[in-house]
C-alpha atoms as one frame of an Amber mdcrd trajectory, in Angstrom:
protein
   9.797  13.033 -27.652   6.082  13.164 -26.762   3.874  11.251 -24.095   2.902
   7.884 -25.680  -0.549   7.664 -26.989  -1.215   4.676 -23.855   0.080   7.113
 -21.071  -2.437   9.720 -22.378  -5.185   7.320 -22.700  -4.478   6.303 -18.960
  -4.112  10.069 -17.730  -7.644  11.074 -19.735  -9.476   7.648 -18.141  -8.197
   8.607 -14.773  -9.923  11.806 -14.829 -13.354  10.262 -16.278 -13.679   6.788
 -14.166 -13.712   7.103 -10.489 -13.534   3.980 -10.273  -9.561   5.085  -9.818
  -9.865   6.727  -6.746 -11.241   3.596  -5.082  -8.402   3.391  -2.903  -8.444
   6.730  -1.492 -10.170   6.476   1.536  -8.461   3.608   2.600  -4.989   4.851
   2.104  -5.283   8.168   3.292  -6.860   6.186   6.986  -3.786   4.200   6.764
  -1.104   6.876   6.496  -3.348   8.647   9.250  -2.823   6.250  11.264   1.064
   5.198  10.448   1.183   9.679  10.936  -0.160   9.494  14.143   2.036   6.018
  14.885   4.945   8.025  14.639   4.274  11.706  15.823   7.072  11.849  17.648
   9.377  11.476  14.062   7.482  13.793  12.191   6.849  11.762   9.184   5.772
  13.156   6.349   4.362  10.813   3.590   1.268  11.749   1.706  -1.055   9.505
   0.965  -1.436   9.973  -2.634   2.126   8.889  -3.280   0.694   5.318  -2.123
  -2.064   6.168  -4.289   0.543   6.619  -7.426   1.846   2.913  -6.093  -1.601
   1.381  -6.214  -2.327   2.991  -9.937   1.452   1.611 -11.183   1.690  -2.098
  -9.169  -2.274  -2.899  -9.852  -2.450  -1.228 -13.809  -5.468   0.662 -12.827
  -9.494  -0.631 -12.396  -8.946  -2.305 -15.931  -6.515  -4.735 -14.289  -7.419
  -7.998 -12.646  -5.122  -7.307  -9.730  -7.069  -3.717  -8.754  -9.996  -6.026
  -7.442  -7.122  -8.488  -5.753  -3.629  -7.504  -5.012  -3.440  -4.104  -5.291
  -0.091  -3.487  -4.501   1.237  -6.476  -5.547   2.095  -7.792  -2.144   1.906
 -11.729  -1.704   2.784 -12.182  -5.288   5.971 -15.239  -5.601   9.354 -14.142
  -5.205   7.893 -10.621  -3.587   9.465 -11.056   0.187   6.897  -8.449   1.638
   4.139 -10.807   2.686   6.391 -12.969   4.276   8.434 -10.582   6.534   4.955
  -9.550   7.722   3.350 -12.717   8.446   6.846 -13.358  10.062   6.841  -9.818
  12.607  10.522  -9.798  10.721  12.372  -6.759  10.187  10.850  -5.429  12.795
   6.903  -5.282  11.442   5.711  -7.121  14.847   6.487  -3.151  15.903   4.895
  -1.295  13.566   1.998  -3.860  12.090  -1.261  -3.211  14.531  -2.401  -6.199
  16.572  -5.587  -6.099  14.059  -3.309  -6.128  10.947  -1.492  -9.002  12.151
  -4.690 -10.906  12.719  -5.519  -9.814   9.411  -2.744 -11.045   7.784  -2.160
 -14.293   9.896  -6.037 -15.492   8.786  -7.296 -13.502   5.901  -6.456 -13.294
   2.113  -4.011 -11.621   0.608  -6.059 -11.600  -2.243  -8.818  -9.080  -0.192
  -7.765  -5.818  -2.050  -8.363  -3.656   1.644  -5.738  -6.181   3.005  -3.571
  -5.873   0.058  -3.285  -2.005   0.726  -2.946  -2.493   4.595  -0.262  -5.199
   4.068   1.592  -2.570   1.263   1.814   0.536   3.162   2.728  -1.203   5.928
   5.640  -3.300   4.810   6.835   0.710   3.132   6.362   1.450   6.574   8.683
  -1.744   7.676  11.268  -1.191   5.540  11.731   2.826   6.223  11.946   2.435
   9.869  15.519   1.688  11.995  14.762  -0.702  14.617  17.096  -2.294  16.929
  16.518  -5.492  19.299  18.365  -5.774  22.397  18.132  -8.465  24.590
């Protein structure tokens, strides 16, 4: 079994439109930042699997949703965007006081808050917290 003639097509305008690699510069800043976050715990996430997220959830710069929500977050019956806008699950710990603000008053639809608001609910649901009164 071969690749499908649409993968291919995908692959070959991935190399030719840079229009793909958008993203980059934001995610790689964000996983910086969630690296440096959690020094202590060594993770190790690269940035470009995010950028494999962003290429699969949005369909690519041909899609609607790459100028929107990238990674799909805030779209109905998708829990992410509430647990952040709620600090639940423990995101009031690892959201930044900016992306809180962010989220709280801007759109969801903003494709730089769409990214923020994805890698940080990955972020959400990979740590262990525990609240203790």
């Amino acid at each position: 079994m071969g690749l499908s003639v649409k993968w291919k097509s995908t692959i070959d305008d991935a190399v030719a439109n840079k229009a793909w690699d958008d993203y980059d510069k934001l995610i790689k800043a964000e996983v910086d930042g969630y690296r440096a976050l959690f020094a202590a715990t060594n993770p190790s996430a690269d940035w470009k699997l995010f950028k494999a997220i962003a290429w699969t959830e949005s369909g690519g710069p041909a899609s609607p949703a790459w100028k929107a929500r990238v990674l799909q977050i805030g779209n109905p019956g998708d829990p992410a965007y509430a647990v952040l806008k709620k600090g639940a699950e423990g995101a009031d710990v690892i959201l930044s006081d900016q992306l809180k603000k962010d989220i709280a008053s801007g759109s969801i639809n903003d494709p730089t808050l769409n990214v923020k608001a994805g890698i940080a609910y990955v972020y959400v649901r990979l740590s262990r917290t525990a609240f203790e009164s």
